[in-house]
């Protein structure tokens, strides 16, 4: 039987029906509108899920898998106040969704889930893989020797909060200098807006709201402020990927999430910096790539978590 796979992000929600061989029978996504709060967003998610089920012909389901920004408690399916989902404190997402669909429902950190999804269905055929999501937030997951790494409290592999500058910017988690405070879509936009106050000449100054997408696009069109922010972002990410390569020695680092829609404009400098700065033997054994799953990467991750739990 297929599973219903749900992806809860700070910017978008996605739902799909996936079978065990990794075929995607339906895919829907919509904006999260995170300011509406958890109750309304979960209603929207359930509605989206029903549309995805209808599109797939209302199949009987083996389970529901959900990927959501952490921190969260995967054993009980409770969301524990992720920086990208303000107000989601102690939200029992797993049981709320279970009440709607009546089949076993599993919740996992979205990036951890996506690491498993990429390992199973990414088309890579490797035993050691690190997945990094550069989306509204920034996070990661690790598959080591073919197995998902979860740690002793099921929150391990939280790569978004690796510190890249111990006296640096405050992160949504309360610590200083986490990678997430530089590399997430939210922080890319925030850093650009801060820099704008002294630079009214930037083409970003004419926008009512600045997003990471705008920063990428304006950087490409030659705006110097946007270029500085983008260059700093890819340099930080590249340096961090080098550290991860040294720690995990994976065959593959896979990048996904909305900010990677910038394509080779993001991948090329990150890959070059990471493979240049990692220890040579580890770098030689590794490559840095973009997920082939695009916007559905979180849905494949959530599906992989469901099948993983059913096995
Ligand atoms: P979620 O975090 O909800 O899963 P996404 O993975 O789509 O959502 O990530 C949203 C982020 O991706 C936003 O910060 C947005 O500005 C950024 N983004 C979207 N398109 C692009 C693009 N072409 N280039 C750079 N950033 C982008
Ligand atoms: Zn942090």
PDB file of N, CA, C and O in Angstrom, residues 219-265:
ATOM      1  N   UNK A 219      21.553  39.472  -7.155  1.00  0.00           N
ATOM      2  CA  UNK A 219      22.996  39.193  -7.195  1.00  0.00           C
ATOM      3  C   UNK A 219      23.396  38.814  -8.623  1.00  0.00           C
ATOM      4  O   UNK A 219      24.376  39.317  -9.171  1.00  0.00           O
ATOM      5  N   UNK A 220      22.584  37.946  -9.237  1.00  0.00           N
ATOM      6  CA  UNK A 220      22.840  37.530 -10.616  1.00  0.00           C
ATOM      7  C   UNK A 220      22.810  38.689 -11.593  1.00  0.00           C
ATOM      8  O   UNK A 220      23.555  38.708 -12.568  1.00  0.00           O
ATOM      9  N   UNK A 221      21.903  39.660 -11.328  1.00  0.00           N
ATOM     10  CA  UNK A 221      21.820  40.799 -12.245  1.00  0.00           C
ATOM     11  C   UNK A 221      22.857  41.863 -11.910  1.00  0.00           C
ATOM     12  O   UNK A 221      22.826  42.947 -12.498  1.00  0.00           O
ATOM     13  N   UNK A 222      23.719  41.582 -10.938  1.00  0.00           N
ATOM     14  CA  UNK A 222      24.880  42.461 -10.742  1.00  0.00           C
ATOM     15  C   UNK A 222      24.760  43.484  -9.629  1.00  0.00           C
ATOM     16  O   UNK A 222      25.647  44.328  -9.477  1.00  0.00           O
ATOM     17  N   UNK A 223      23.699  43.418  -8.812  1.00  0.00           N
ATOM     18  CA  UNK A 223      23.615  44.358  -7.689  1.00  0.00           C
ATOM     19  C   UNK A 223      24.716  44.019  -6.682  1.00  0.00           C
ATOM     20  O   UNK A 223      24.830  42.881  -6.239  1.00  0.00           O
ATOM     21  N   UNK A 224      25.509  45.029  -6.288  1.00  0.00           N
ATOM     22  CA  UNK A 224      26.698  44.710  -5.500  1.00  0.00           C
ATOM     23  C   UNK A 224      26.343  44.289  -4.074  1.00  0.00           C
ATOM     24  O   UNK A 224      26.977  43.399  -3.511  1.00  0.00           O
ATOM     25  N   UNK A 225      25.327  44.887  -3.488  1.00  0.00           N
ATOM     26  CA  UNK A 225      24.938  44.482  -2.131  1.00  0.00           C
ATOM     27  C   UNK A 225      24.428  43.041  -2.131  1.00  0.00           C
ATOM     28  O   UNK A 225      24.837  42.217  -1.308  1.00  0.00           O
ATOM     29  N   UNK A 226      23.544  42.733  -3.068  1.00  0.00           N
ATOM     30  CA  UNK A 226      23.016  41.369  -3.161  1.00  0.00           C
ATOM     31  C   UNK A 226      24.148  40.377  -3.404  1.00  0.00           C
ATOM     32  O   UNK A 226      24.170  39.281  -2.827  1.00  0.00           O
ATOM     33  N   UNK A 227      25.110  40.778  -4.231  1.00  0.00           N
ATOM     34  CA  UNK A 227      26.278  39.936  -4.507  1.00  0.00           C
ATOM     35  C   UNK A 227      27.056  39.627  -3.229  1.00  0.00           C
ATOM     36  O   UNK A 227      27.451  38.483  -2.986  1.00  0.00           O
ATOM     37  N   UNK A 228      27.276  40.678  -2.415  1.00  0.00           N
ATOM     38  CA  UNK A 228      28.028  40.470  -1.167  1.00  0.00           C
ATOM     39  C   UNK A 228      27.320  39.475  -0.260  1.00  0.00           C
ATOM     40  O   UNK A 228      27.945  38.582   0.319  1.00  0.00           O
ATOM     41  N   UNK A 229      26.006  39.635  -0.120  1.00  0.00           N
ATOM     42  CA  UNK A 229      25.244  38.736   0.758  1.00  0.00           C
ATOM     43  C   UNK A 229      25.282  37.308   0.198  1.00  0.00           C
ATOM     44  O   UNK A 229      25.495  36.338   0.924  1.00  0.00           O
ATOM     45  N   UNK A 230      25.085  37.189  -1.111  1.00  0.00           N
ATOM     46  CA  UNK A 230      25.080  35.861  -1.732  1.00  0.00           C
ATOM     47  C   UNK A 230      26.451  35.192  -1.610  1.00  0.00           C
ATOM     48  O   UNK A 230      26.571  34.020  -1.253  1.00  0.00           O
ATOM     49  N   UNK A 231      27.510  35.975  -1.883  1.00  0.00           N
ATOM     50  CA  UNK A 231      28.869  35.419  -1.809  1.00  0.00           C
ATOM     51  C   UNK A 231      29.190  34.952  -0.388  1.00  0.00           C
ATOM     52  O   UNK A 231      29.806  33.904  -0.192  1.00  0.00           O
ATOM     53  N   UNK A 232      28.773  35.761   0.599  1.00  0.00           N
ATOM     54  CA  UNK A 232      29.014  35.372   1.992  1.00  0.00           C
ATOM     55  C   UNK A 232      28.254  34.075   2.312  1.00  0.00           C
ATOM     56  O   UNK A 232      28.780  33.176   2.968  1.00  0.00           O
ATOM     57  N   UNK A 233      27.029  33.982   1.813  1.00  0.00           N
ATOM     58  CA  UNK A 233      26.196  32.802   2.067  1.00  0.00           C
ATOM     59  C   UNK A 233      26.840  31.544   1.490  1.00  0.00           C
ATOM     60  O   UNK A 233      26.980  30.528   2.186  1.00  0.00           O
ATOM     61  N   UNK A 234      27.228  31.604   0.224  1.00  0.00           N
ATOM     62  CA  UNK A 234      27.782  30.399  -0.401  1.00  0.00           C
ATOM     63  C   UNK A 234      29.156  30.059   0.187  1.00  0.00           C
ATOM     64  O   UNK A 234      29.512  28.878   0.312  1.00  0.00           O
ATOM     65  N   UNK A 235      29.909  31.086   0.609  1.00  0.00           N
ATOM     66  CA  UNK A 235      31.209  30.820   1.236  1.00  0.00           C
ATOM     67  C   UNK A 235      31.019  30.106   2.579  1.00  0.00           C
ATOM     68  O   UNK A 235      31.701  29.123   2.886  1.00  0.00           O
ATOM     69  N   UNK A 236      30.074  30.578   3.375  1.00  0.00           N
ATOM     70  CA  UNK A 236      29.760  29.946   4.669  1.00  0.00           C
ATOM     71  C   UNK A 236      29.300  28.515   4.454  1.00  0.00           C
ATOM     72  O   UNK A 236      29.715  27.601   5.155  1.00  0.00           O
ATOM     73  N   UNK A 237      28.388  28.349   3.500  1.00  0.00           N
ATOM     74  CA  UNK A 237      27.841  27.017   3.241  1.00  0.00           C
ATOM     75  C   UNK A 237      28.947  26.074   2.754  1.00  0.00           C
ATOM     76  O   UNK A 237      29.049  24.938   3.210  1.00  0.00           O
ATOM     77  N   UNK A 238      29.792  26.576   1.875  1.00  0.00           N
ATOM     78  CA  UNK A 238      30.893  25.762   1.364  1.00  0.00           C
ATOM     79  C   UNK A 238      31.835  25.341   2.478  1.00  0.00           C
ATOM     80  O   UNK A 238      32.253  24.175   2.564  1.00  0.00           O
ATOM     81  N   UNK A 239      32.147  26.283   3.372  1.00  0.00           N
ATOM     82  CA  UNK A 239      33.045  25.984   4.492  1.00  0.00           C
ATOM     83  C   UNK A 239      32.412  24.940   5.405  1.00  0.00           C
ATOM     84  O   UNK A 239      33.078  24.041   5.900  1.00  0.00           O
ATOM     85  N   UNK A 240      31.109  25.091   5.625  1.00  0.00           N
ATOM     86  CA  UNK A 240      30.418  24.150   6.496  1.00  0.00           C
ATOM     87  C   UNK A 240      30.340  22.763   5.863  1.00  0.00           C
ATOM     88  O   UNK A 240      30.515  21.755   6.538  1.00  0.00           O
ATOM     89  N   UNK A 241      30.094  22.719   4.565  1.00  0.00           N
ATOM     90  CA  UNK A 241      30.056  21.418   3.884  1.00  0.00           C
ATOM     91  C   UNK A 241      31.420  20.735   3.991  1.00  0.00           C
ATOM     92  O   UNK A 241      31.507  19.516   4.186  1.00  0.00           O
ATOM     93  N   UNK A 242      32.505  21.521   3.943  1.00  0.00           N
ATOM     94  CA  UNK A 242      33.847  20.944   4.100  1.00  0.00           C
ATOM     95  C   UNK A 242      33.988  20.285   5.473  1.00  0.00           C
ATOM     96  O   UNK A 242      34.525  19.173   5.599  1.00  0.00           O
ATOM     97  N   UNK A 243      33.492  20.941   6.507  1.00  0.00           N
ATOM     98  CA  UNK A 243      33.554  20.381   7.866  1.00  0.00           C
ATOM     99  C   UNK A 243      32.746  19.083   7.940  1.00  0.00           C
ATOM    100  O   UNK A 243      33.203  18.077   8.496  1.00  0.00           O
ATOM    101  N   UNK A 244      31.577  19.103   7.337  1.00  0.00           N
ATOM    102  CA  UNK A 244      30.724  17.905   7.345  1.00  0.00           C
ATOM    103  C   UNK A 244      31.397  16.759   6.592  1.00  0.00           C
ATOM    104  O   UNK A 244      31.342  15.608   7.020  1.00  0.00           O
ATOM    105  N   UNK A 245      32.042  17.091   5.486  1.00  0.00           N
ATOM    106  CA  UNK A 245      32.752  16.059   4.717  1.00  0.00           C
ATOM    107  C   UNK A 245      33.854  15.447   5.591  1.00  0.00           C
ATOM    108  O   UNK A 245      34.028  14.228   5.632  1.00  0.00           O
ATOM    109  N   UNK A 246      34.580  16.289   6.342  1.00  0.00           N
ATOM    110  CA  UNK A 246      35.624  15.759   7.224  1.00  0.00           C
ATOM    111  C   UNK A 246      35.047  14.864   8.310  1.00  0.00           C
ATOM    112  O   UNK A 246      35.615  13.828   8.646  1.00  0.00           O
ATOM    113  N   UNK A 247      33.922  15.247   8.878  1.00  0.00           N
ATOM    114  CA  UNK A 247      33.353  14.490  10.000  1.00  0.00           C
ATOM    115  C   UNK A 247      32.768  13.163   9.513  1.00  0.00           C
ATOM    116  O   UNK A 247      33.011  12.121  10.103  1.00  0.00           O
ATOM    117  N   UNK A 248      31.993  13.223   8.448  1.00  0.00           N
ATOM    118  CA  UNK A 248      31.219  12.039   8.029  1.00  0.00           C
ATOM    119  C   UNK A 248      31.873  11.239   6.912  1.00  0.00           C
ATOM    120  O   UNK A 248      31.502  10.082   6.707  1.00  0.00           O
ATOM    121  N   UNK A 249      32.795  11.846   6.175  1.00  0.00           N
ATOM    122  CA  UNK A 249      33.353  11.223   4.972  1.00  0.00           C
ATOM    123  C   UNK A 249      32.278  10.542   4.117  1.00  0.00           C
ATOM    124  O   UNK A 249      32.373   9.356   3.811  1.00  0.00           O
ATOM    125  N   UNK A 250      31.237  11.290   3.746  1.00  0.00           N
ATOM    126  CA  UNK A 250      30.189  10.672   2.922  1.00  0.00           C
ATOM    127  C   UNK A 250      30.641  10.580   1.465  1.00  0.00           C
ATOM    128  O   UNK A 250      31.552  11.303   1.045  1.00  0.00           O
ATOM    129  N   UNK A 251      30.003   9.695   0.728  1.00  0.00           N
ATOM    130  CA  UNK A 251      30.232   9.683  -0.727  1.00  0.00           C
ATOM    131  C   UNK A 251      29.542  10.879  -1.375  1.00  0.00           C
ATOM    132  O   UNK A 251      29.897  11.305  -2.461  1.00  0.00           O
ATOM    133  N   UNK A 252      28.511  11.373  -0.683  1.00  0.00           N
ATOM    134  CA  UNK A 252      27.685  12.393  -1.304  1.00  0.00           C
ATOM    135  C   UNK A 252      27.139  13.370  -0.269  1.00  0.00           C
ATOM    136  O   UNK A 252      26.682  12.948   0.799  1.00  0.00           O
ATOM    137  N   UNK A 253      27.202  14.659  -0.603  1.00  0.00           N
ATOM    138  CA  UNK A 253      26.435  15.663   0.130  1.00  0.00           C
ATOM    139  C   UNK A 253      25.370  16.157  -0.845  1.00  0.00           C
ATOM    140  O   UNK A 253      25.698  16.644  -1.933  1.00  0.00           O
ATOM    141  N   UNK A 254      24.094  15.967  -0.487  1.00  0.00           N
ATOM    142  CA  UNK A 254      23.000  16.368  -1.361  1.00  0.00           C
ATOM    143  C   UNK A 254      22.369  17.632  -0.794  1.00  0.00           C
ATOM    144  O   UNK A 254      22.050  17.695   0.392  1.00  0.00           O
ATOM    145  N   UNK A 255      22.207  18.640  -1.640  1.00  0.00           N
ATOM    146  CA  UNK A 255      21.582  19.894  -1.223  1.00  0.00           C
ATOM    147  C   UNK A 255      20.177  19.980  -1.812  1.00  0.00           C
ATOM    148  O   UNK A 255      19.949  19.625  -2.966  1.00  0.00           O
ATOM    149  N   UNK A 256      19.225  20.440  -1.000  1.00  0.00           N
ATOM    150  CA  UNK A 256      17.865  20.654  -1.475  1.00  0.00           C
ATOM    151  C   UNK A 256      17.245  21.821  -0.744  1.00  0.00           C
ATOM    152  O   UNK A 256      17.906  22.511   0.034  1.00  0.00           O
ATOM    153  N   UNK A 257      15.956  22.067  -0.995  1.00  0.00           N
ATOM    154  CA  UNK A 257      15.264  23.197  -0.365  1.00  0.00           C
ATOM    155  C   UNK A 257      15.156  24.372  -1.319  1.00  0.00           C
ATOM    156  O   UNK A 257      15.876  24.448  -2.327  1.00  0.00           O
ATOM    157  N   UNK A 258      14.241  25.285  -0.996  1.00  0.00           N
ATOM    158  CA  UNK A 258      13.893  26.383  -1.891  1.00  0.00           C
ATOM    159  C   UNK A 258      15.063  27.221  -2.380  1.00  0.00           C
ATOM    160  O   UNK A 258      15.084  27.641  -3.550  1.00  0.00           O
ATOM    161  N   UNK A 259      16.044  27.467  -1.525  1.00  0.00           N
ATOM    162  CA  UNK A 259      17.170  28.328  -1.931  1.00  0.00           C
ATOM    163  C   UNK A 259      18.009  27.644  -3.017  1.00  0.00           C
ATOM    164  O   UNK A 259      18.629  28.316  -3.852  1.00  0.00           O
ATOM    165  N   UNK A 260      17.971  26.294  -3.073  1.00  0.00           N
ATOM    166  CA  UNK A 260      18.735  25.596  -4.111  1.00  0.00           C
ATOM    167  C   UNK A 260      18.059  25.685  -5.486  1.00  0.00           C
ATOM    168  O   UNK A 260      18.617  25.207  -6.469  1.00  0.00           O
ATOM    169  N   UNK A 261      16.862  26.316  -5.546  1.00  0.00           N
ATOM    170  CA  UNK A 261      16.292  26.631  -6.862  1.00  0.00           C
ATOM    171  C   UNK A 261      17.202  27.570  -7.630  1.00  0.00           C
ATOM    172  O   UNK A 261      17.069  27.703  -8.854  1.00  0.00           O
ATOM    173  N   UNK A 262      18.129  28.241  -6.934  1.00  0.00           N
ATOM    174  CA  UNK A 262      19.124  29.061  -7.624  1.00  0.00           C
ATOM    175  C   UNK A 262      20.042  28.197  -8.487  1.00  0.00           C
ATOM    176  O   UNK A 262      20.821  28.710  -9.287  1.00  0.00           O
ATOM    177  N   UNK A 263      19.984  26.876  -8.338  1.00  0.00           N
ATOM    178  CA  UNK A 263      20.696  25.948  -9.223  1.00  0.00           C
ATOM    179  C   UNK A 263      22.208  26.070  -9.123  1.00  0.00           C
ATOM    180  O   UNK A 263      22.755  26.166  -8.016  1.00  0.00           O
ATOM    181  N   UNK A 264      22.864  26.103 -10.273  1.00  0.00           N
ATOM    182  CA  UNK A 264      24.325  26.095 -10.275  1.00  0.00           C
ATOM    183  C   UNK A 264      24.900  27.396  -9.699  1.00  0.00           C
ATOM    184  O   UNK A 264      26.056  27.429  -9.282  1.00  0.00           O
ATOM    185  N   UNK A 265      24.081  28.432  -9.638  1.00  0.00           N
ATOM    186  CA  UNK A 265      24.544  29.689  -9.035  1.00  0.00           C
ATOM    187  C   UNK A 265      24.844  29.473  -7.543  1.00  0.00           C
ATOM    188  O   UNK A 265      25.702  30.139  -6.964  1.00  0.00           O
TER     189      UNK A 265
END
